[in-house]
């Protein structure tokens, strides 16, 4: 079938319907903008399962996304959207680049969720943008930035509560949005590749930092995330 886009961890294929795409999850793991690369058998399947479960939770909470339905072990059917080239990061706990950039202590809880915007451009290293840059580069209209920010906060808060039931602390989360029929919809995946999840009690890392930091047992931890959240899913 016709590949429309190949990313580091997913491929998008055309379908028989112009407004629908097949999003296929690969076993590839990358970090530091593709500098570090490995094949992790089963990652595509696990990230597809986790994304599917989370998209269903959001749908049940009345949050509209690009998700349409499950296709097979590694693929989801999604609405075709025009991706806004921003990585929208919501943070509740200090980690990763926020700790490096600000000197705030890793693990410190922020008083309120922080929303940041990065340019989706690997060649430039996904630089952080202020809203003024988003306007200057004409990436999105101010009302779109407002909509994306509001949706990102609602989605984060909802998922934070959901993961808490499974004994997991949602530290931060990267989201991407797209335009379709005049609406802004959540797109892309929601998986341990795109968020940070720590055990609520012990602080054990369950997300892609296991790969980034060579902590080992990456797939085992992704599998445990799925096992921990599955009993809390409203739909199976
Ligand atoms: P950061 O602390 O490295 O900026 O990452 C913040 C969050 O965004 C974290 O959950 C990992 C996620 N993320 C991506 O999904 N893609 C990326 O390219 C980067 C750098 C981070
Ligand atoms: N997503 C980026 C990469 O695959 C960076 C990261 O997640 O650390 O290289």
Coordinates of C-alpha atoms and ligand atoms in Angstrom, one line a residue:
X1 CA 0.0 0.0 0.0
X2 CA 1.0 3.6 -0.6
X3 CA 3.3 5.0 2.1
X4 CA 2.5 8.7 2.6
X5 CA 4.9 9.4 5.4
X6 CA 7.6 7.5 7.2
X7 CA 8.6 8.8 10.6
X8 CA 11.1 7.4 13.1
X9 CA 8.5 5.2 14.9
X10 CA 5.5 5.0 12.6
X11 CA 4.4 4.9 9.0
X12 CA 1.3 6.5 7.5
X13 CA -0.5 4.8 4.6
X14 CA -3.3 5.9 2.3
X15 CA -6.5 3.9 2.4
X16 CA -9.4 3.6 -0.1
X17 CA -11.0 6.6 1.7
X18 CA -9.3 10.0 1.0
X19 CA -10.0 11.3 4.5
X20 CA -8.7 8.2 6.3
X21 CA -5.1 6.9 6.9
X22 CA -3.6 3.8 8.4
X23 CA -1.1 4.6 11.2
X24 CA 1.3 1.7 11.5
X25 CA 3.6 1.4 14.6
X26 CA 7.2 0.2 13.9
X27 CA 9.6 -1.6 16.3
X28 CA 12.2 1.1 15.8
X29 CA 13.3 3.1 18.8
X30 CA 15.2 6.3 18.4
X31 CA 16.5 9.0 20.7
X32 CA 18.3 12.4 20.5
X33 CA 16.6 13.1 17.1
X34 CA 17.5 9.7 15.6
X35 CA 21.2 9.7 16.6
X36 CA 20.5 6.6 18.8
X37 CA 18.6 3.9 17.0
X38 CA 17.6 0.3 17.8
X39 CA 15.0 -2.3 16.9
X40 CA 12.9 -3.4 19.9
X41 CA 10.8 -6.5 18.9
X42 CA 7.2 -5.9 20.0
X43 CA 7.4 -2.2 20.6
X44 CA 5.2 -1.4 17.7
X45 CA 2.5 -3.7 19.0
X46 CA 2.7 -2.4 22.6
X47 CA 2.7 1.3 21.6
X48 CA -0.3 0.6 19.3
X49 CA -2.2 -1.1 22.2
X50 CA -1.3 1.7 24.7
X51 CA -2.3 4.4 22.2
X52 CA -5.6 2.6 21.4
X53 CA -6.5 2.3 25.1
X54 CA -5.7 6.0 25.8
X55 CA -7.5 7.2 22.7
X56 CA -10.6 5.3 23.8
X57 CA -10.4 6.8 27.3
X58 CA -10.2 10.3 25.8
X59 CA -13.2 9.5 23.5
X60 CA -15.2 8.3 26.5
X61 CA -14.4 11.6 28.2
X62 CA -15.8 13.5 25.1
X63 CA -12.4 14.5 23.8
X64 CA -12.4 14.4 20.0
X65 CA -9.2 13.0 18.3
X66 CA -8.1 11.7 14.9
X67 CA -8.6 8.1 16.1
X68 CA -11.3 6.1 14.2
X69 CA -10.7 2.4 15.0
X70 CA -8.3 -0.5 15.5
X71 CA -7.1 -2.3 12.4
X72 CA -4.7 -5.0 13.5
X73 CA -1.8 -5.8 15.9
X74 CA 0.2 -2.8 14.9
X75 CA -2.1 -0.5 13.0
X76 CA -4.9 2.1 13.8
X77 CA -7.3 3.8 11.3
X78 CA -7.2 7.6 11.8
X79 CA -8.7 10.6 10.2
X80 CA -6.4 12.5 7.8
X81 CA -5.5 15.8 9.3
X82 CA -3.0 18.5 8.4
X83 CA -0.4 18.3 11.1
X84 CA 0.5 21.6 12.8
X85 CA 4.3 21.3 12.9
X86 CA 4.5 21.8 16.7
X87 CA 5.4 19.4 19.5
X88 CA 3.2 20.5 22.4
X89 CA 4.7 19.4 25.7
X90 CA 2.8 19.5 28.9
X91 CA 4.8 19.0 32.1
X92 CA 3.7 18.6 35.7
X93 CA 7.0 17.3 37.2
X94 CA 10.5 18.5 36.4
X95 CA 12.5 16.1 34.2
X96 CA 14.5 15.9 31.0
X97 CA 15.2 19.1 29.1
X98 CA 13.3 21.3 31.6
X99 CA 15.7 20.2 34.4
X100 CA 18.7 20.9 32.1
X101 CA 17.4 24.3 30.9
X102 CA 16.3 25.7 34.2
X103 CA 18.3 24.0 36.9
X104 CA 15.0 23.0 38.7
X105 CA 15.4 19.8 40.6
X106 CA 14.4 16.6 38.7
X107 CA 11.2 15.2 40.3
X108 CA 10.0 18.5 41.7
X109 CA 6.2 18.9 41.1
X110 CA 5.2 22.2 39.4
X111 CA 2.5 24.3 41.0
X112 CA 0.5 24.1 37.8
X113 CA 1.0 22.3 34.4
X114 CA 3.4 24.0 32.1
X115 CA 2.8 24.0 28.3
X116 CA 5.8 24.4 26.0
X117 CA 6.0 24.4 22.2
X118 CA 8.7 23.0 20.0
X119 CA 9.2 23.2 16.3
X120 CA 8.7 19.7 14.8
X121 CA 12.0 19.7 12.8
X122 CA 14.6 17.0 13.4
X123 CA 17.2 18.7 11.3
X124 CA 17.0 21.8 13.6
X125 CA 16.8 19.6 16.7
X126 CA 13.2 20.5 17.5
X127 CA 14.0 23.9 19.0
X128 CA 11.7 25.4 21.6
X129 CA 9.4 28.3 20.4
X130 CA 7.6 31.1 22.1
X131 CA 4.1 31.9 20.9
X132 CA 5.7 35.0 19.2
X133 CA 7.8 32.6 17.1
X134 CA 4.8 30.5 16.2
X135 CA 3.2 33.7 14.8
X136 CA 6.4 34.9 13.1
X137 CA 6.9 31.6 11.4
X138 CA 3.2 31.5 10.6
X139 CA 2.9 28.0 12.0
X140 CA -0.5 28.5 13.5
X141 CA -3.0 31.3 14.1
X142 CA -3.2 32.8 17.7
X143 CA -6.7 31.3 18.2
X144 CA -5.3 27.9 17.1
X145 CA -2.5 28.2 19.7
X146 CA -5.1 29.0 22.3
X147 CA -7.2 25.9 21.2
X148 CA -4.2 23.6 21.2
X149 CA -3.0 24.8 24.6
X150 CA -6.5 24.4 26.2
X151 CA -6.9 20.9 24.6
X152 CA -3.4 19.9 25.7
X153 CA -4.2 20.8 29.3
X154 CA -7.5 19.0 29.3
X155 CA -5.9 15.9 27.8
X156 CA -2.9 15.9 30.2
X157 CA -5.2 16.3 33.3
X158 CA -7.4 13.5 32.1
X159 CA -4.5 11.1 31.4
X160 CA -2.8 12.1 34.7
X161 CA -5.9 10.9 36.6
X162 CA -6.2 7.8 34.5
X163 CA -2.5 6.7 35.0
X164 CA -2.7 7.5 38.7
X165 CA -5.2 4.7 39.1
X166 CA -2.6 2.4 37.8
X167 CA 0.1 3.6 40.2
X168 CA 1.9 5.6 37.5
X169 CA 2.8 9.3 37.7
X170 CA 2.4 11.2 34.4
X171 CA 5.5 13.4 34.5
X172 CA 5.2 15.0 31.1
X173 CA 3.6 14.4 27.7
X174 CA 4.3 15.4 24.1
X175 CA 1.2 16.0 21.9
X176 CA 0.7 16.8 18.2
X177 CA -2.4 18.4 16.7
X178 CA -3.9 18.6 13.2
X179 CA -6.5 20.5 11.3
X180 CA -9.5 18.8 9.8
X181 CA -12.8 20.4 8.7
X182 CA -12.1 23.6 10.6
X183 CA -11.4 21.7 13.8
X184 CA -8.2 21.1 15.7
X185 CA -7.8 17.4 16.7
X186 CA -5.3 15.5 18.7
X187 CA -3.2 13.4 16.4
X188 CA -0.1 11.1 16.5
X189 CA 0.5 8.5 19.2
X190 CA 0.2 8.7 23.0
X191 CA 2.7 6.1 24.3
X192 CA 5.7 5.6 26.5
X193 CA 7.8 6.9 23.6
X194 CA 6.0 10.3 23.9
X195 CA 5.5 10.7 27.7
X196 CA 7.3 10.1 30.9
X197 CA 5.7 7.7 33.4
X198 CA 7.2 6.9 36.9
X199 CA 6.0 4.5 39.5
X200 CA 4.0 6.6 42.0
X201 CA 5.6 4.9 45.0
X202 CA 9.2 4.0 43.9
X203 CA 9.8 6.5 41.1
X204 CA 10.9 3.6 38.8
X205 CA 11.0 4.8 35.2
X206 CA 8.7 3.0 32.8
X207 CA 9.0 5.1 29.6
X208 CA 11.5 5.7 26.7
X209 CA 14.0 7.2 29.2
X210 CA 14.9 3.5 29.8
X211 CA 16.1 3.4 26.2
X212 CA 17.6 7.0 26.2
X213 CA 19.5 6.3 29.4
X214 CA 20.4 2.6 28.7
X215 CA 18.5 1.4 31.8
X216 CA 17.5 -1.9 30.1
X217 CA 14.3 -3.9 30.0
X218 CA 12.5 -1.3 27.8
X219 CA 9.9 -3.7 26.3
X220 CA 9.3 -5.3 29.7
X221 CA 8.4 -1.9 31.1
X222 CA 6.2 -1.0 28.2
X223 CA 4.4 -4.3 28.7
X224 CA 4.0 -3.6 32.4
X225 CA 2.4 -0.2 31.6
X226 CA -0.2 -1.9 29.4
X227 CA -0.8 -4.6 32.1
X228 CA -1.2 -1.9 34.8
X229 CA -3.6 0.3 32.8
X230 CA -5.7 -2.4 31.1
X231 CA -7.8 -3.2 34.2
X232 CA -8.8 0.5 34.5
X233 CA -9.9 0.9 30.8
X234 CA -13.6 1.6 30.5
X235 CA -13.7 -0.5 27.3
X236 CA -11.7 -3.6 26.4
Ligands
LIG1 P1 12.2 16.6 27.0 O1 12.2 16.7 28.5 O2 13.3 15.8 26.5 O3 12.0 18.0 26.4 O4 10.9 15.8 26.7 C1 9.6 16.2 27.1 C2 8.5 15.1 26.8 O5 8.4 15.1 25.4 C3 8.9 13.7 27.2 O6 7.7 13.1 27.6 C4 9.4 13.0 26.0 C5 8.7 13.8 24.9 N1 9.5 13.9 23.6 C6 9.0 13.4 22.4 O7 7.9 12.8 22.4 N2 9.7 13.6 21.3 C7 10.9 14.3 21.3 O8 11.5 14.5 20.3 C8 11.4 14.8 22.6 C9 12.7 15.6 22.6 C10 10.6 14.6 23.7
LIG2 N1 11.9 11.6 19.4 C1 13.3 11.9 19.3 C2 14.0 10.8 18.5 O1 13.5 9.9 18.2 C3 13.9 12.3 20.5 C4 13.6 11.6 21.8 O2 12.5 11.1 22.0 O3 14.5 11.6 22.7 O4 15.2 10.9 18.2

